[in-house]
PDB file of C-alpha atoms in Angstrom:
ATOM      1  CA  GLU A   8       0.004   0.032  -0.080  1.00  0.00           C
ATOM      2  CA  ILE A   9       1.007   3.363  -0.685  1.00  0.00           C
ATOM      3  CA  ALA A  10       0.306   5.754   2.313  1.00  0.00           C
ATOM      4  CA  CYS A  11       1.444   9.132   0.502  1.00  0.00           C
ATOM      5  CA  ARG A  12      -1.177  10.806  -1.237  1.00  0.00           C
ATOM      6  CA  HIS A  13       1.050  14.107  -2.256  1.00  0.00           C
ATOM      7  CA  ARG A  14       4.108  12.429  -3.822  1.00  0.00           C
ATOM      8  CA  ALA A  15       4.761   9.870  -6.543  1.00  0.00           C
ATOM      9  CA  PRO A  16       5.375   6.469  -5.555  1.00  0.00           C
ATOM     10  CA  PRO A  17       8.969   4.479  -5.213  1.00  0.00           C
ATOM     11  CA  MET A  18      10.030   3.192  -8.537  1.00  0.00           C
ATOM     12  CA  ALA A  19       9.475  -0.190  -6.934  1.00  0.00           C
ATOM     13  CA  ALA A  20       5.412   0.467  -5.729  1.00  0.00           C
ATOM     14  CA  SER A  21       5.165   1.591  -9.338  1.00  0.00           C
ATOM     15  CA  LEU A  22       6.198  -0.833 -11.381  1.00  0.00           C
ATOM     16  CA  ALA A  23       3.996  -3.634  -9.082  1.00  0.00           C
ATOM     17  CA  ILE A  24       0.987  -1.247  -9.857  1.00  0.00           C
ATOM     18  CA  ALA A  25       2.059  -1.340 -13.289  1.00  0.00           C
ATOM     19  CA  ALA A  26       2.452  -5.320 -13.476  1.00  0.00           C
ATOM     20  CA  THR A  27      -0.842  -5.620 -12.041  1.00  0.00           C
ATOM     21  CA  ALA A  28      -2.367  -3.854 -14.273  1.00  0.00           C
ATOM     22  CA  PHE A  29      -1.663  -5.345 -17.597  1.00  0.00           C
ATOM     23  CA  ALA A  30      -1.964  -9.140 -15.339  1.00  0.00           C
ATOM     24  CA  ALA A  31      -4.106 -11.661 -17.028  1.00  0.00           C
ATOM     25  CA  PRO A  32      -7.066 -12.160 -13.949  1.00  0.00           C
ATOM     26  CA  SER A  33      -6.876 -15.749 -12.337  1.00  0.00           C
ATOM     27  CA  ARG A  34     -10.553 -15.038 -11.260  1.00  0.00           C
ATOM     28  CA  PRO A  35     -13.589 -12.937 -11.686  1.00  0.00           C
ATOM     29  CA  ALA A  36     -13.235  -8.598 -11.233  1.00  0.00           C
ATOM     30  CA  VAL A  37     -13.453  -8.224  -7.334  1.00  0.00           C
ATOM     31  CA  GLY A  38     -16.495  -7.690  -6.765  1.00  0.00           C
ATOM     32  CA  ALA A  39     -18.154  -9.457 -10.073  1.00  0.00           C
ATOM     33  CA  GLU A  40     -19.937 -11.953  -8.119  1.00  0.00           C
ATOM     34  CA  ARG A  41     -21.450  -9.557  -5.684  1.00  0.00           C
ATOM     35  CA  ALA A  42     -22.455  -7.481  -8.269  1.00  0.00           C
ATOM     36  CA  GLY A  43     -24.252 -10.180 -10.288  1.00  0.00           C
ATOM     37  CA  VAL A  44     -22.077  -9.704 -13.520  1.00  0.00           C
ATOM     38  CA  GLN A  45     -22.905 -11.704 -15.922  1.00  0.00           C
ATOM     39  CA  MET A  46     -21.522 -12.682 -19.609  1.00  0.00           C
ATOM     40  CA  SER A  47     -23.431 -11.127 -22.475  1.00  0.00           C
ATOM     41  CA  GLY A  48     -24.991 -14.507 -23.933  1.00  0.00           C
ATOM     42  CA  VAL A  49     -23.523 -13.228 -27.656  1.00  0.00           C
ATOM     43  CA  ALA A  50     -22.429 -16.188 -29.669  1.00  0.00           C
ATOM     44  CA  ARG A  51     -18.814 -16.048 -30.373  1.00  0.00           C
ATOM     45  CA  ASN A  52     -17.971 -15.823 -33.868  1.00  0.00           C
ATOM     46  CA  ALA A  53     -16.920 -19.115 -35.293  1.00  0.00           C
ATOM     47  CA  ASN A  54     -14.192 -17.689 -37.821  1.00  0.00           C
ATOM     48  CA  PHE A  55     -12.425 -16.513 -34.146  1.00  0.00           C
ATOM     49  CA  GLY A  56     -11.406 -19.680 -33.114  1.00  0.00           C
ATOM     50  CA  LYS A  57      -9.789 -20.927 -36.510  1.00  0.00           C
ATOM     51  CA  LEU A  58      -7.155 -17.843 -36.070  1.00  0.00           C
ATOM     52  CA  GLN A  59      -3.506 -18.974 -35.332  1.00  0.00           C
ATOM     53  CA  ALA A  60      -1.400 -17.526 -33.052  1.00  0.00           C
ATOM     54  CA  GLY A  61       1.403 -15.550 -34.459  1.00  0.00           C
ATOM     55  CA  TYR A  62       1.478 -12.450 -36.104  1.00  0.00           C
ATOM     56  CA  LEU A  63      -1.371 -11.260 -39.002  1.00  0.00           C
ATOM     57  CA  PHE A  64       0.261  -9.503 -41.179  1.00  0.00           C
ATOM     58  CA  PRO A  65       2.808 -12.284 -42.277  1.00  0.00           C
ATOM     59  CA  GLU A  66      -0.379 -13.945 -42.838  1.00  0.00           C
ATOM     60  CA  ILE A  67      -2.188 -11.374 -45.217  1.00  0.00           C
ATOM     61  CA  GLY A  68       1.139 -11.789 -47.484  1.00  0.00           C
ATOM     62  CA  ARG A  69       1.086 -15.109 -47.726  1.00  0.00           C
ATOM     63  CA  ARG A  70      -2.956 -15.792 -48.220  1.00  0.00           C
ATOM     64  CA  ARG A  71      -2.184 -12.221 -51.136  1.00  0.00           C
ATOM     65  CA  SER A  72       0.443 -14.227 -52.689  1.00  0.00           C
ATOM     66  CA  ALA A  73      -1.854 -17.515 -52.941  1.00  0.00           C
ATOM     67  CA  TYR A  74      -4.505 -15.287 -54.374  1.00  0.00           C
ATOM     68  CA  LEU A  75      -2.655 -14.006 -57.340  1.00  0.00           C
ATOM     69  CA  ALA A  76      -0.450 -16.800 -58.240  1.00  0.00           C
ATOM     70  CA  ALA A  77      -4.090 -18.704 -59.353  1.00  0.00           C
ATOM     71  CA  ASN A  78      -5.420 -15.080 -60.232  1.00  0.00           C
ATOM     72  CA  PRO A  79      -2.731 -13.565 -61.817  1.00  0.00           C
ATOM     73  CA  ASP A  80      -4.581 -10.333 -63.301  1.00  0.00           C
ATOM     74  CA  ALA A  81      -6.241  -9.077 -60.204  1.00  0.00           C
ATOM     75  CA  ASN A  82      -5.573  -5.622 -58.869  1.00  0.00           C
ATOM     76  CA  ILE A  83      -5.036  -5.688 -55.342  1.00  0.00           C
ATOM     77  CA  ILE A  84      -5.462  -2.771 -53.235  1.00  0.00           C
ATOM     78  CA  SER A  85      -3.732  -3.600 -49.942  1.00  0.00           C
ATOM     79  CA  LEU A  86      -5.031  -2.321 -47.329  1.00  0.00           C
ATOM     80  CA  GLY A  87      -3.454  -4.642 -44.282  1.00  0.00           C
ATOM     81  CA  ILE A  88       0.671  -3.066 -44.655  1.00  0.00           C
ATOM     82  CA  GLY A  89       1.392   0.199 -44.271  1.00  0.00           C
ATOM     83  CA  ASP A  90       4.810   2.296 -45.063  1.00  0.00           C
ATOM     84  CA  THR A  91       5.867   3.333 -41.715  1.00  0.00           C
ATOM     85  CA  THR A  92       9.028   4.494 -42.898  1.00  0.00           C
ATOM     86  CA  GLN A  93       8.240   7.761 -44.371  1.00  0.00           C
ATOM     87  CA  PRO A  94       6.126  10.969 -42.985  1.00  0.00           C
ATOM     88  CA  VAL A  95       2.502  11.429 -43.673  1.00  0.00           C
ATOM     89  CA  PRO A  96       2.047  12.975 -46.924  1.00  0.00           C
ATOM     90  CA  SER A  97       1.657  16.756 -46.640  1.00  0.00           C
ATOM     91  CA  HIS A  98      -1.919  16.714 -48.728  1.00  0.00           C
ATOM     92  CA  ILE A  99      -2.588  13.289 -46.459  1.00  0.00           C
ATOM     93  CA  LEU A 100      -1.513  15.214 -42.936  1.00  0.00           C
ATOM     94  CA  SER A 101      -3.483  18.917 -44.230  1.00  0.00           C
ATOM     95  CA  GLY A 102      -6.410  17.120 -44.598  1.00  0.00           C
ATOM     96  CA  LEU A 103      -6.163  15.257 -41.435  1.00  0.00           C
ATOM     97  CA  VAL A 104      -5.802  18.245 -39.503  1.00  0.00           C
ATOM     98  CA  ALA A 105      -8.547  20.189 -41.209  1.00  0.00           C
ATOM     99  CA  GLY A 106     -10.610  17.480 -40.217  1.00  0.00           C
ATOM    100  CA  ALA A 107      -9.933  17.254 -36.837  1.00  0.00           C
ATOM    101  CA  SER A 108     -10.046  20.951 -36.713  1.00  0.00           C
ATOM    102  CA  LYS A 109     -14.072  20.880 -37.717  1.00  0.00           C
ATOM    103  CA  LEU A 110     -14.334  18.895 -34.945  1.00  0.00           C
ATOM    104  CA  GLY A 111     -13.457  21.476 -32.621  1.00  0.00           C
ATOM    105  CA  THR A 112     -16.478  24.039 -33.712  1.00  0.00           C
ATOM    106  CA  LYS A 113     -20.164  23.268 -32.698  1.00  0.00           C
ATOM    107  CA  GLU A 114     -21.134  23.613 -36.735  1.00  0.00           C
ATOM    108  CA  GLY A 115     -18.449  21.358 -37.669  1.00  0.00           C
ATOM    109  CA  TYR A 116     -18.708  18.321 -34.903  1.00  0.00           C
ATOM    110  CA  SER A 117     -20.461  15.515 -36.368  1.00  0.00           C
ATOM    111  CA  GLY A 118     -20.074  12.663 -33.625  1.00  0.00           C
ATOM    112  CA  TYR A 119     -20.171   9.014 -34.405  1.00  0.00           C
ATOM    113  CA  GLY A 120     -20.511   9.026 -38.379  1.00  0.00           C
ATOM    114  CA  ALA A 121     -22.120   5.882 -40.816  1.00  0.00           C
ATOM    115  CA  GLU A 122     -20.923   2.616 -39.951  1.00  0.00           C
ATOM    116  CA  GLN A 123     -20.234   2.459 -43.820  1.00  0.00           C
ATOM    117  CA  GLY A 124     -18.507   5.755 -43.414  1.00  0.00           C
ATOM    118  CA  MET A 125     -18.324   8.863 -44.569  1.00  0.00           C
ATOM    119  CA  GLY A 126     -20.753   9.459 -47.837  1.00  0.00           C
ATOM    120  CA  PRO A 127     -19.144  12.734 -49.308  1.00  0.00           C
ATOM    121  CA  LEU A 128     -15.922  10.352 -49.315  1.00  0.00           C
ATOM    122  CA  ARG A 129     -17.370   7.498 -50.562  1.00  0.00           C
ATOM    123  CA  GLU A 130     -18.641   8.900 -53.617  1.00  0.00           C
ATOM    124  CA  LYS A 131     -14.814  10.398 -53.904  1.00  0.00           C
ATOM    125  CA  ILE A 132     -13.208   7.029 -54.543  1.00  0.00           C
ATOM    126  CA  ALA A 133     -16.259   5.321 -56.482  1.00  0.00           C
ATOM    127  CA  SER A 134     -15.692   7.850 -59.038  1.00  0.00           C
ATOM    128  CA  ALA A 135     -11.817   8.649 -58.707  1.00  0.00           C
ATOM    129  CA  LEU A 136     -10.823   4.972 -58.063  1.00  0.00           C
ATOM    130  CA  TYR A 137     -13.167   2.913 -59.308  1.00  0.00           C
ATOM    131  CA  ASP A 138     -14.993   5.396 -62.387  1.00  0.00           C
ATOM    132  CA  GLY A 139     -17.966   5.169 -60.849  1.00  0.00           C
ATOM    133  CA  LYS A 140     -18.204   1.344 -61.400  1.00  0.00           C
ATOM    134  CA  VAL A 141     -18.916   0.717 -57.506  1.00  0.00           C
ATOM    135  CA  ASP A 142     -21.805   2.139 -55.730  1.00  0.00           C
ATOM    136  CA  ALA A 143     -20.889   4.634 -53.105  1.00  0.00           C
TER     137      ALA A 143
END
């Protein structure tokens, strides 16, 4: 226990607190039994059981390569792995800044968007990248 409320805890105590915060619980949370906490009852997606342990990106790469081998004319837009060795391009950064700035005003605040994404952005992508061949 840490008695002093106004000073930072000693390093050992800080590490112990941090370690317990990330440790996997071995039993339900304190008070869960008393509070009547129950599982949601929602069935787990069966596909979760098919996932193998390990890093997901190599598996994405293997599947993409296998698909391309079977479909050599396929034009795949890979959204699995980005290039994190370069800074964000200025035109993307300025769009992010402008979009975030709008959220700081009453007129520009939009809250959560549609689950399918922003309509105007979807329309622009459908038009610019797919020549209108897909519905936005």
